[in-house]
Coordinates of N, CA and C and ligand atoms in Angstrom, one line a residue:
M1 N 1.8 -10.8 -1.1 CA 3.1 -10.5 -1.6 C 3.1 -9.4 -2.6
K2 N 3.8 -8.3 -2.4 CA 3.8 -7.2 -3.3 C 5.2 -7.1 -4.0
L3 N 5.1 -6.4 -5.2 CA 6.3 -6.2 -6.0 C 6.9 -4.8 -5.7
Y4 N 8.1 -4.7 -5.3 CA 8.7 -3.4 -5.1 C 9.9 -3.3 -6.1
I5 N 9.6 -2.4 -7.1 CA 10.6 -2.3 -8.2 C 11.4 -1.0 -8.0
A6 N 12.7 -1.1 -7.9 CA 13.5 0.1 -7.7 C 14.1 0.5 -9.1
N7 N 13.7 1.7 -9.5 CA 14.2 2.3 -10.8 C 15.2 3.3 -10.4
W8 N 16.5 3.0 -10.5 CA 17.5 3.9 -10.1 C 17.8 5.0 -11.1
K9 N 17.2 4.9 -12.2 CA 17.3 5.9 -13.3 C 18.8 6.2 -13.5
T10 N 19.2 7.5 -13.6 CA 20.6 7.9 -13.7 C 21.1 8.6 -12.5
Y11 N 20.5 8.3 -11.4 CA 20.9 9.0 -10.2 C 22.3 8.7 -9.6
L12 N 22.7 7.5 -9.9 CA 24.0 7.1 -9.2 C 25.0 6.7 -10.3
N13 N 26.3 6.8 -9.9 CA 27.4 6.3 -10.8 C 27.6 4.8 -10.5
L14 N 28.5 4.2 -11.2 CA 28.8 2.8 -11.1 C 29.1 2.3 -9.7
N15 N 30.1 3.0 -9.1 CA 30.5 2.6 -7.7 C 29.3 2.8 -6.7
Q16 N 28.6 3.8 -6.9 CA 27.5 4.1 -6.0 C 26.4 3.0 -6.1
E17 N 26.1 2.6 -7.4 CA 25.1 1.5 -7.6 C 25.6 0.2 -7.0
I18 N 26.9 -0.1 -7.2 CA 27.4 -1.4 -6.6 C 27.3 -1.4 -5.1
A19 N 27.6 -0.2 -4.5 CA 27.5 -0.1 -3.0 C 26.1 -0.3 -2.6
L20 N 25.2 0.4 -3.3 CA 23.8 0.3 -2.9 C 23.2 -1.1 -3.1
A21 N 23.6 -1.8 -4.2 CA 23.1 -3.2 -4.4 C 23.6 -4.1 -3.3
K22 N 24.8 -3.8 -2.8 CA 25.3 -4.7 -1.6 C 24.4 -4.4 -0.4
K23 N 24.0 -3.2 -0.2 CA 23.1 -2.9 1.0 C 21.8 -3.6 0.8
F24 N 21.3 -3.5 -0.5 CA 20.0 -4.1 -0.8 C 20.1 -5.6 -0.5
A25 N 21.1 -6.3 -1.0 CA 21.3 -7.7 -0.8 C 21.4 -8.1 0.7
Y26 N 22.0 -7.2 1.4 CA 22.3 -7.5 2.8 C 21.1 -7.2 3.7
E27 N 20.4 -6.1 3.4 CA 19.4 -5.6 4.3 C 17.9 -5.9 3.9
T28 N 17.7 -6.3 2.7 CA 16.3 -6.6 2.3 C 16.0 -8.0 2.6
N29 N 15.2 -8.2 3.6 CA 14.8 -9.5 4.1 C 13.3 -9.5 4.1
S30 N 12.7 -9.6 3.0 CA 11.3 -9.4 2.9 C 10.5 -10.5 2.3
A31 N 9.3 -10.6 2.7 CA 8.4 -11.6 2.1 C 8.0 -11.2 0.7
N32 N 8.3 -9.9 0.4 CA 7.9 -9.3 -0.9 C 8.9 -9.6 -1.9
Q33 N 8.5 -9.4 -3.2 CA 9.5 -9.5 -4.3 C 10.1 -8.1 -4.6
V34 N 11.5 -8.1 -4.4 CA 12.2 -6.8 -4.7 C 12.9 -7.0 -6.0
V35 N 12.8 -6.0 -6.9 CA 13.5 -6.0 -8.2 C 14.3 -4.7 -8.2
I36 N 15.6 -4.8 -8.6 CA 16.3 -3.6 -8.7 C 16.7 -3.4 -10.2
C37 N 16.5 -2.2 -10.7 CA 16.8 -1.8 -12.1 C 17.9 -0.7 -12.1
P38 N 19.2 -1.2 -12.1 CA 20.3 -0.2 -12.2 C 20.5 0.2 -13.6
S39 N 21.6 1.0 -13.8 CA 21.9 1.4 -15.2 C 22.6 0.2 -15.9
F40 N 22.7 0.2 -17.2 CA 23.2 -0.9 -17.9 C 24.6 -1.3 -17.4
V41 N 25.5 -0.3 -17.2 CA 26.9 -0.6 -16.8 C 27.0 -1.4 -15.6
S42 N 26.0 -1.3 -14.7 CA 26.1 -2.0 -13.4 C 25.4 -3.4 -13.4
L43 N 24.8 -3.8 -14.5 CA 24.0 -5.0 -14.5 C 24.9 -6.2 -14.2
Y44 N 26.1 -6.2 -14.9 CA 27.0 -7.4 -14.7 C 27.5 -7.5 -13.2
P45 N 28.1 -6.5 -12.7 CA 28.6 -6.6 -11.3 C 27.4 -6.8 -10.3
I46 N 26.3 -6.2 -10.5 CA 25.2 -6.4 -9.6 C 24.5 -7.8 -9.7
N47 N 24.5 -8.3 -10.9 CA 24.1 -9.7 -11.0 C 24.9 -10.6 -10.1
E48 N 26.2 -10.4 -10.1 CA 27.1 -11.2 -9.2 C 26.7 -11.0 -7.7
I49 N 26.5 -9.8 -7.4 CA 26.2 -9.4 -6.0 C 24.8 -10.1 -5.5
L50 N 23.9 -10.2 -6.4 CA 22.6 -10.6 -6.1 C 22.4 -12.2 -6.1
K51 N 23.5 -12.8 -6.5 CA 23.4 -14.3 -6.8 C 22.8 -15.1 -5.7
N52 N 23.1 -14.8 -4.4 CA 22.6 -15.6 -3.3 C 21.5 -14.8 -2.6
S53 N 20.9 -13.9 -3.2 CA 19.9 -13.1 -2.5 C 18.5 -13.3 -3.2
P54 N 17.4 -13.0 -2.5 CA 16.1 -13.2 -3.2 C 15.7 -12.0 -4.1
I55 N 16.6 -11.0 -4.2 CA 16.4 -9.8 -5.0 C 16.6 -10.2 -6.5
V56 N 15.8 -9.7 -7.3 CA 15.8 -10.0 -8.7 C 16.3 -8.8 -9.5
L57 N 17.0 -9.0 -10.6 CA 17.6 -8.0 -11.4 C 16.6 -7.6 -12.6
G58 N 16.6 -6.3 -12.8 CA 15.8 -5.8 -14.0 C 16.6 -4.7 -14.7
A59 N 16.2 -4.4 -15.9 CA 16.9 -3.4 -16.7 C 15.9 -2.2 -16.9
Q60 N 16.5 -1.1 -17.2 CA 15.6 0.1 -17.4 C 15.1 0.4 -18.8
N61 N 15.7 -0.5 -19.7 CA 15.3 -0.3 -21.1 C 15.9 -1.4 -21.9
C62 N 15.5 -1.6 -23.2 CA 16.2 -2.5 -24.1 C 16.0 -2.0 -25.5
A63 N 16.9 -2.6 -26.3 CA 16.9 -2.2 -27.7 C 15.7 -2.7 -28.5
P64 N 15.2 -2.0 -29.5 CA 14.0 -2.5 -30.2 C 14.5 -3.5 -31.3
I65 N 15.7 -3.9 -31.3 CA 16.2 -4.9 -32.3 C 17.1 -5.9 -31.5
T66 N 17.3 -7.1 -32.2 CA 18.1 -8.1 -31.5 C 19.6 -7.9 -31.8
S67 N 19.9 -7.4 -33.0 CA 21.2 -7.2 -33.4 C 21.3 -6.3 -34.6
G68 N 22.2 -5.4 -34.6 CA 22.3 -4.5 -35.7 C 22.9 -3.1 -35.4
P69 N 22.9 -2.2 -36.3 CA 23.5 -0.9 -36.1 C 22.7 0.1 -35.3
L70 N 22.7 0.0 -34.0 CA 21.9 0.9 -33.2 C 22.8 1.3 -32.0
T71 N 23.5 2.4 -32.3 CA 24.5 2.8 -31.3 C 23.9 3.2 -29.9
G72 N 24.5 2.6 -28.9 CA 24.1 3.0 -27.5 C 23.0 2.2 -26.9
E73 N 22.6 1.1 -27.6 CA 21.5 0.3 -27.1 C 22.0 -1.1 -26.6
V74 N 21.1 -1.8 -25.8 CA 21.5 -3.1 -25.3 C 20.3 -4.0 -25.6
S75 N 20.6 -5.2 -26.3 CA 19.5 -6.0 -26.7 C 18.9 -6.9 -25.6
A76 N 17.7 -7.3 -25.8 CA 17.0 -8.2 -24.8 C 17.8 -9.5 -24.6
V77 N 18.5 -9.9 -25.7 CA 19.3 -11.2 -25.6 C 20.4 -11.0 -24.5
S78 N 21.1 -9.8 -24.6 CA 22.1 -9.5 -23.6 C 21.5 -9.4 -22.2
L79 N 20.4 -8.8 -22.1 CA 19.7 -8.7 -20.8 C 19.4 -10.1 -20.2
S80 N 19.0 -11.0 -21.1 CA 18.7 -12.3 -20.6 C 20.0 -13.0 -20.2
E81 N 21.1 -12.8 -20.9 CA 22.4 -13.4 -20.5 C 22.9 -12.8 -19.2
L82 N 22.4 -11.6 -18.9 CA 22.8 -11.0 -17.6 C 21.8 -11.3 -16.5
D83 N 20.9 -12.3 -16.8 CA 20.0 -12.8 -15.8 C 18.9 -11.7 -15.4
C84 N 18.6 -10.8 -16.3 CA 17.5 -9.9 -16.0 C 16.2 -10.6 -16.1
K85 N 15.4 -10.5 -15.1 CA 14.1 -11.1 -15.1 C 13.0 -10.1 -15.5
Y86 N 13.3 -8.9 -15.4 CA 12.3 -7.8 -15.7 C 13.0 -6.7 -16.6
C87 N 12.2 -6.0 -17.3 CA 12.8 -4.8 -18.0 C 11.7 -3.7 -18.1
I88 N 12.0 -2.5 -17.7 CA 11.1 -1.4 -17.8 C 11.1 -0.9 -19.3
I89 N 9.9 -0.7 -19.8 CA 9.8 -0.1 -21.2 C 8.7 0.9 -21.2
G90 N 8.8 1.8 -22.1 CA 7.8 2.9 -22.2 C 7.7 3.9 -21.1
H91 N 8.9 4.0 -20.4 CA 8.9 5.0 -19.3 C 8.6 6.4 -19.9
S92 N 7.9 7.2 -19.2 CA 7.6 8.5 -19.7 C 8.8 9.3 -20.0
E93 N 9.9 9.1 -19.2 CA 11.1 9.9 -19.5 C 11.7 9.5 -20.8
R94 N 11.5 8.2 -21.2 CA 12.0 7.8 -22.6 C 11.0 8.2 -23.7
R95 N 9.7 8.1 -23.4 CA 8.7 8.6 -24.4 C 8.9 10.0 -24.7
Q96 N 9.2 10.8 -23.6 CA 9.3 12.3 -23.8 C 10.7 12.7 -24.4
N97 N 11.7 12.2 -23.7 CA 13.1 12.7 -24.1 C 13.7 12.0 -25.3
F98 N 13.2 10.8 -25.6 CA 13.8 10.1 -26.7 C 12.7 9.8 -27.8
S99 N 11.6 10.4 -27.7 CA 10.5 10.3 -28.6 C 10.1 8.9 -28.9
E100 N 10.1 8.1 -27.9 CA 9.8 6.6 -28.1 C 8.3 6.5 -28.4
S101 N 8.0 5.9 -29.6 CA 6.7 5.7 -30.0 C 6.1 4.4 -29.6
N102 N 4.8 4.2 -29.7 CA 4.1 3.0 -29.4 C 4.7 1.8 -30.2
D103 N 5.1 2.1 -31.5 CA 5.6 1.1 -32.4 C 7.0 0.5 -31.8
I104 N 7.8 1.5 -31.4 CA 9.1 1.1 -30.8 C 8.8 0.2 -29.5
I105 N 7.9 0.7 -28.7 CA 7.6 0.0 -27.4 C 7.1 -1.4 -27.7
L106 N 6.3 -1.5 -28.8 CA 5.7 -2.8 -29.2 C 6.9 -3.8 -29.6
K107 N 7.8 -3.3 -30.3 CA 9.0 -4.1 -30.7 C 9.7 -4.6 -29.4
K108 N 9.9 -3.7 -28.5 CA 10.6 -4.1 -27.2 C 9.8 -5.2 -26.5
L109 N 8.4 -5.0 -26.5 CA 7.6 -6.0 -25.8 C 7.8 -7.4 -26.5
E110 N 7.8 -7.4 -27.8 CA 8.0 -8.7 -28.5 C 9.3 -9.3 -28.2
L111 N 10.4 -8.5 -28.2 CA 11.7 -9.0 -28.0 C 11.9 -9.5 -26.6
L112 N 11.3 -8.8 -25.6 CA 11.4 -9.3 -24.2 C 10.7 -10.6 -24.0
S113 N 9.5 -10.6 -24.6 CA 8.7 -11.9 -24.5 C 9.5 -13.1 -25.1
D114 N 10.2 -12.8 -26.2 CA 11.0 -13.9 -26.8 C 12.0 -14.4 -25.8
Q115 N 12.5 -13.5 -25.0 CA 13.6 -13.9 -24.0 C 13.0 -14.3 -22.6
N116 N 11.7 -14.4 -22.5 CA 11.1 -14.7 -21.2 C 11.5 -13.7 -20.1
I117 N 11.7 -12.4 -20.5 CA 11.9 -11.3 -19.6 C 10.5 -10.6 -19.4
T118 N 10.1 -10.5 -18.2 CA 8.8 -9.8 -17.9 C 8.9 -8.3 -18.2
P119 N 8.1 -7.8 -19.1 CA 8.2 -6.4 -19.4 C 7.4 -5.6 -18.3
I120 N 8.0 -4.5 -17.9 CA 7.3 -3.6 -16.9 C 6.8 -2.4 -17.8
L121 N 5.6 -2.4 -18.3 CA 5.2 -1.4 -19.3 C 4.6 -0.2 -18.5
C122 N 5.3 0.9 -18.7 CA 4.8 2.1 -18.0 C 3.8 2.9 -18.9
I123 N 2.7 3.2 -18.3 CA 1.7 4.0 -19.0 C 1.3 5.2 -18.0
G124 N 0.8 6.2 -18.6 CA 0.4 7.3 -17.7 C 0.2 8.6 -18.5
E125 N -0.7 9.4 -18.0 CA -1.1 10.6 -18.7 C -0.2 11.8 -18.2
S126 N 0.0 12.8 -19.1 CA 0.7 14.0 -18.8 C -0.3 15.0 -18.1
L127 N 0.3 16.0 -17.6 CA -0.5 17.0 -16.9 C -1.5 17.6 -17.9
I128 N -1.1 17.8 -19.2 CA -2.0 18.4 -20.2 C -3.2 17.4 -20.4
D129 N -2.8 16.1 -20.6 CA -3.9 15.1 -20.7 C -4.9 15.1 -19.5
H130 N -4.2 15.3 -18.4 CA -5.0 15.2 -17.1 C -6.0 16.4 -17.1
E131 N -5.5 17.6 -17.4 CA -6.3 18.8 -17.3 C -7.3 18.9 -18.4
S132 N -7.0 18.2 -19.6 CA -8.0 18.4 -20.7 C -8.8 17.1 -20.8
N133 N -8.8 16.3 -19.7 CA -9.7 15.2 -19.7 C -9.5 14.1 -20.8
R134 N -8.2 14.0 -21.1 CA -7.8 12.9 -22.1 C -7.1 11.8 -21.4
I135 N -7.4 11.5 -20.2 CA -6.7 10.5 -19.4 C -7.0 9.1 -20.0
L136 N -8.3 8.8 -20.1 CA -8.6 7.4 -20.5 C -8.2 7.1 -21.9
E137 N -8.3 8.1 -22.8 CA -7.9 7.8 -24.2 C -6.4 7.6 -24.3
T138 N -5.7 8.3 -23.5 CA -4.2 8.2 -23.5 C -3.8 6.8 -23.0
L139 N -4.4 6.4 -21.9 CA -4.1 5.1 -21.3 C -4.5 4.0 -22.3
K140 N -5.6 4.1 -22.9 CA -6.0 3.1 -23.9 C -5.1 3.0 -25.0
Y141 N -4.7 4.1 -25.6 CA -3.7 4.2 -26.7 C -2.4 3.5 -26.3
Q142 N -1.9 3.7 -25.1 CA -0.6 3.2 -24.6 C -0.7 1.7 -24.3
L143 N -1.9 1.2 -24.0 CA -2.1 -0.2 -23.7 C -2.5 -1.1 -24.9
D144 N -3.0 -0.4 -25.9 CA -3.5 -1.1 -27.1 C -2.5 -2.1 -27.7
I145 N -1.2 -1.8 -27.6 CA -0.2 -2.6 -28.2 C 0.0 -4.0 -27.6
V146 N -0.5 -4.1 -26.3 CA -0.3 -5.4 -25.6 C -0.9 -6.6 -26.3
E147 N -2.1 -6.3 -26.9 CA -2.8 -7.4 -27.6 C -2.1 -7.9 -28.8
Q148 N -1.2 -7.1 -29.4 CA -0.6 -7.4 -30.6 C 0.6 -8.4 -30.4
V149 N 1.0 -8.6 -29.1 CA 2.2 -9.5 -28.9 C 1.7 -10.9 -28.6
K150 N 2.0 -11.7 -29.6 CA 1.5 -13.1 -29.5 C 2.0 -13.9 -28.3
K151 N 3.3 -13.8 -28.1 CA 3.9 -14.6 -27.1 C 3.8 -14.1 -25.6
L152 N 3.2 -12.9 -25.5 CA 3.2 -12.3 -24.2 C 2.3 -13.0 -23.2
K153 N 3.0 -13.5 -22.1 CA 2.2 -14.3 -21.1 C 2.1 -13.5 -19.8
K154 N 3.1 -12.8 -19.5 CA 3.2 -12.1 -18.2 C 3.6 -10.7 -18.4
L155 N 2.9 -9.8 -17.7 CA 3.2 -8.4 -17.9 C 3.0 -7.6 -16.5
I156 N 3.9 -6.6 -16.3 CA 3.6 -5.7 -15.2 C 3.2 -4.4 -15.8
I157 N 2.0 -3.9 -15.4 CA 1.6 -2.6 -15.9 C 1.8 -1.6 -14.8
A158 N 2.7 -0.7 -15.2 CA 3.0 0.4 -14.2 C 2.3 1.6 -14.5
Y159 N 1.3 2.0 -13.7 CA 0.6 3.2 -14.0 C 1.4 4.4 -13.3
E160 N 2.0 5.2 -14.1 CA 2.7 6.3 -13.6 C 2.2 7.6 -14.2
P161 N 1.3 8.3 -13.5 CA 0.9 9.6 -14.0 C 2.1 10.6 -14.0
I162 N 2.4 11.2 -15.2 CA 3.6 11.9 -15.4 C 3.6 13.1 -14.4
W163 N 2.5 13.7 -14.1 CA 2.4 14.8 -13.2 C 2.8 14.5 -11.8
A164 N 2.9 13.2 -11.5 CA 3.2 12.8 -10.1 C 4.6 12.4 -9.9
I165 N 5.3 12.2 -11.1 CA 6.7 11.7 -11.0 C 7.7 12.8 -10.5
G166 N 8.4 12.5 -9.4 CA 9.4 13.4 -8.9 C 8.9 14.7 -8.3
T167 N 7.6 14.7 -7.9 CA 7.0 15.9 -7.4 C 6.8 15.9 -5.9
E168 N 7.0 14.7 -5.3 CA 6.7 14.4 -3.9 C 5.2 14.4 -3.6
V169 N 4.4 14.5 -4.7 CA 2.9 14.4 -4.5 C 2.4 13.3 -5.4
A170 N 2.0 12.2 -4.7 CA 1.5 11.0 -5.4 C 0.1 11.2 -5.8
A171 N -0.4 10.5 -6.7 CA -1.9 10.5 -7.0 C -2.6 10.0 -5.8
E172 N -3.9 10.5 -5.6 CA -4.7 10.0 -4.5 C -5.1 8.5 -4.7
P173 N -5.2 7.8 -3.7 CA -5.5 6.4 -3.8 C -6.9 6.1 -4.5
E174 N -7.8 7.0 -4.2 CA -9.2 6.8 -4.9 C -9.0 7.0 -6.4
Y175 N -8.2 7.9 -6.7 CA -8.0 8.2 -8.2 C -7.3 7.0 -8.8
V176 N -6.3 6.5 -8.2 CA -5.5 5.3 -8.7 C -6.4 4.1 -8.8
E177 N -7.3 4.0 -7.9 CA -8.2 2.9 -7.9 C -9.1 2.9 -9.1
K178 N -9.6 4.1 -9.4 CA -10.5 4.3 -10.6 C -9.7 3.9 -11.9
I179 N -8.5 4.4 -11.9 CA -7.6 4.1 -13.1 C -7.3 2.6 -13.2
F180 N -7.0 2.0 -12.1 CA -6.8 0.5 -12.1 C -8.0 -0.2 -12.6
S181 N -9.2 0.2 -12.2 CA -10.4 -0.4 -12.7 C -10.6 -0.3 -14.2
Y182 N -10.2 0.9 -14.7 CA -10.3 1.2 -16.1 C -9.3 0.3 -16.8
I183 N -8.1 0.2 -16.3 CA -7.1 -0.7 -17.0 C -7.6 -2.2 -17.0
E184 N -8.2 -2.6 -15.9 CA -8.7 -3.9 -15.8 C -9.8 -4.2 -16.8
S185 N -10.6 -3.1 -17.0 CA -11.7 -3.3 -18.0 C -11.1 -3.4 -19.4
L186 N -10.0 -2.7 -19.7 CA -9.3 -2.8 -21.0 C -8.7 -4.1 -21.2
M187 N -8.1 -4.6 -20.1 CA -7.4 -5.9 -20.2 C -8.4 -7.1 -20.4
L188 N -9.6 -6.9 -19.8 CA -10.6 -7.9 -20.0 C -11.1 -8.1 -21.4
K189 N -11.0 -6.9 -22.1 CA -11.4 -6.9 -23.5 C -10.4 -7.5 -24.5
T190 N -9.1 -7.7 -24.0 CA -8.1 -8.2 -24.9 C -8.4 -9.7 -25.1
K191 N -8.1 -10.2 -26.3 CA -8.4 -11.6 -26.6 C -7.4 -12.5 -26.0
S192 N -6.2 -12.0 -25.9 CA -5.1 -12.9 -25.4 C -5.2 -13.0 -23.9
K193 N -4.6 -14.1 -23.4 CA -4.7 -14.4 -21.9 C -3.4 -14.0 -21.3
I194 N -3.3 -12.8 -21.0 CA -2.0 -12.3 -20.3 C -2.2 -12.2 -18.8
S195 N -1.3 -12.7 -18.1 CA -1.4 -12.6 -16.7 C -0.7 -11.3 -16.3
Y196 N -1.3 -10.4 -15.6 CA -0.7 -9.1 -15.4 C -0.8 -8.6 -13.9
T197 N 0.1 -7.8 -13.5 CA 0.1 -7.2 -12.2 C 0.1 -5.7 -12.4
L198 N -0.7 -5.0 -11.5 CA -0.8 -3.5 -11.6 C 0.0 -2.9 -10.5
V199 N 1.0 -2.1 -10.9 CA 1.8 -1.4 -9.9 C 1.6 0.1 -10.1
Y200 N 1.8 0.9 -9.1 CA 1.8 2.4 -9.2 C 3.1 3.0 -9.0
G201 N 3.4 4.0 -9.8 CA 4.7 4.8 -9.7 C 4.4 6.3 -9.7
G202 N 5.2 7.0 -9.1 CA 5.1 8.5 -9.1 C 5.1 9.0 -7.6
S203 N 6.3 9.5 -7.2 CA 6.4 10.0 -5.8 C 6.0 9.0 -4.7
V204 N 6.4 7.8 -4.9 CA 6.2 6.8 -3.8 C 7.2 7.0 -2.8
N205 N 6.8 7.3 -1.5 CA 7.7 7.3 -0.4 C 7.0 6.7 0.8
E206 N 7.6 6.7 1.9 CA 7.0 6.0 3.1 C 5.6 6.5 3.4
H207 N 5.4 7.8 3.2 CA 4.1 8.4 3.6 C 3.1 8.1 2.5
T208 N 3.4 8.3 1.3 CA 2.4 8.1 0.2 C 2.1 6.6 0.1
A209 N 3.1 5.7 0.3 CA 3.0 4.3 0.1 C 1.9 3.8 1.1
K210 N 1.9 4.3 2.3 CA 1.0 3.9 3.4 C -0.4 4.0 2.9
E211 N -0.8 5.1 2.3 CA -2.1 5.3 1.8 C -2.4 4.5 0.6
L212 N -1.4 4.5 -0.3 CA -1.6 3.8 -1.6 C -1.8 2.3 -1.4
K213 N -1.2 1.7 -0.3 CA -1.3 0.3 -0.1 C -2.8 -0.1 0.2
K214 N -3.6 0.8 0.4 CA -5.1 0.5 0.7 C -5.8 0.1 -0.6
I215 N -5.2 0.4 -1.7 CA -5.8 0.1 -3.0 C -5.9 -1.4 -3.2
G216 N -7.1 -1.9 -3.4 CA -7.3 -3.3 -3.5 C -6.6 -4.0 -4.6
Q217 N -6.5 -3.4 -5.8 CA -5.9 -4.1 -6.9 C -4.4 -3.9 -7.0
L218 N -3.8 -3.1 -6.0 CA -2.4 -2.8 -6.1 C -1.5 -4.0 -5.9
G219 N -0.7 -4.2 -6.9 CA 0.3 -5.4 -6.9 C 1.7 -5.0 -6.4
G220 N 1.9 -3.7 -6.3 CA 3.2 -3.2 -5.9 C 3.5 -1.8 -6.4
F221 N 4.8 -1.4 -6.3 CA 5.2 0.0 -6.6 C 6.4 0.0 -7.6
L222 N 6.4 1.0 -8.4 CA 7.6 1.3 -9.2 C 8.2 2.6 -8.6
I223 N 9.4 2.5 -8.0 CA 9.9 3.6 -7.1 C 11.1 4.2 -7.7
G224 N 11.1 5.5 -7.9 CA 12.3 6.2 -8.5 C 13.2 6.7 -7.3
K225 N 13.3 8.0 -7.1 CA 14.2 8.6 -6.2 C 14.3 7.9 -4.8
A226 N 13.2 7.6 -4.2 CA 13.3 7.0 -2.9 C 13.9 5.6 -2.9
S227 N 14.0 5.0 -4.0 CA 14.7 3.7 -4.1 C 16.2 3.8 -4.1
T228 N 16.7 5.0 -4.2 CA 18.2 5.1 -4.2 C 18.7 5.3 -2.7
D229 N 17.8 5.2 -1.8 CA 18.2 5.4 -0.4 C 17.6 4.1 0.3
I230 N 18.5 3.3 0.8 CA 18.1 2.0 1.4 C 17.1 2.1 2.5
N231 N 17.3 3.1 3.4 CA 16.4 3.3 4.5 C 15.0 3.7 4.1
K232 N 15.0 4.7 3.1 CA 13.7 5.1 2.6 C 13.0 3.9 1.9
F233 N 13.7 3.1 1.2 CA 13.1 2.0 0.5 C 12.6 1.0 1.5
L234 N 13.3 0.7 2.5 CA 12.9 -0.3 3.5 C 11.6 0.2 4.2
K235 N 11.5 1.5 4.5 CA 10.3 2.1 5.1 C 9.1 1.9 4.2
I236 N 9.3 2.0 2.9 CA 8.2 1.9 2.0 C 7.7 0.4 2.1
I237 N 8.6 -0.5 2.2 CA 8.1 -1.9 2.2 C 7.4 -2.2 3.6
D238 N 8.0 -1.6 4.6 CA 7.3 -1.8 6.0 C 6.0 -1.2 6.0
Ligands
13P1 P1 9.8 9.0 -8.5 O1 9.5 7.9 -7.5 O2 11.1 9.6 -8.2 O3 8.7 10.0 -8.5 O4 9.9 8.3 -9.9 C1 8.9 7.5 -10.3 C2 9.3 6.8 -11.5 O5 9.4 7.4 -12.6 C3 9.6 5.4 -11.4 O6 9.8 4.8 -12.7

């Protein structure tokens, strides 16, 4: 069983997200676990739509505080009330565009763990890191925070090389395999017993997914653009 996480980012408006969620609920009949992560405004109506379906709801982000003066954010407590089982954190689009630091992401990890929401922690190197051979140290730095969360039991680690996101060119399976082995070696060194799943993200489509599925350690995919089209999404699963 693999995990297929749809990150709809900000591609769709409210009505489009609701319509797409209905298609997902109706047409996804899979032995795999499907998670859809719409925008905040759609969480409430989509939770109602998914109630009798095997699809699970996730959020794209959460506030680094439980309650307080932080305009424009949504707390992990609210996400839990909305039945979110997963939440994406540390996405490169947030690290880059909103200057999200490791400290902020650590706070989010803690707050999600308190709510029993499984964090989908995104890590991945930039093109500059990639070309200057700083890949492993970047990944290590981004993963180091995991050990500091006492209550963290379950985690999805999404390896998303930034240079592969939205380019139609995914990383080569052999390359991802090496990175996964490195992540596994880092996780082995952590003292805490965290159960984790490795997923890949970055230009996953029906063609790239076919090759990437050969990776032994692959637990699933984090899918951006292609997940906003039900036919493309179903082809990835097949
Ligand atoms: P794309 O699948 O559009 O490349 O996006 C990947 C991603 O950022 C998922 O979180």
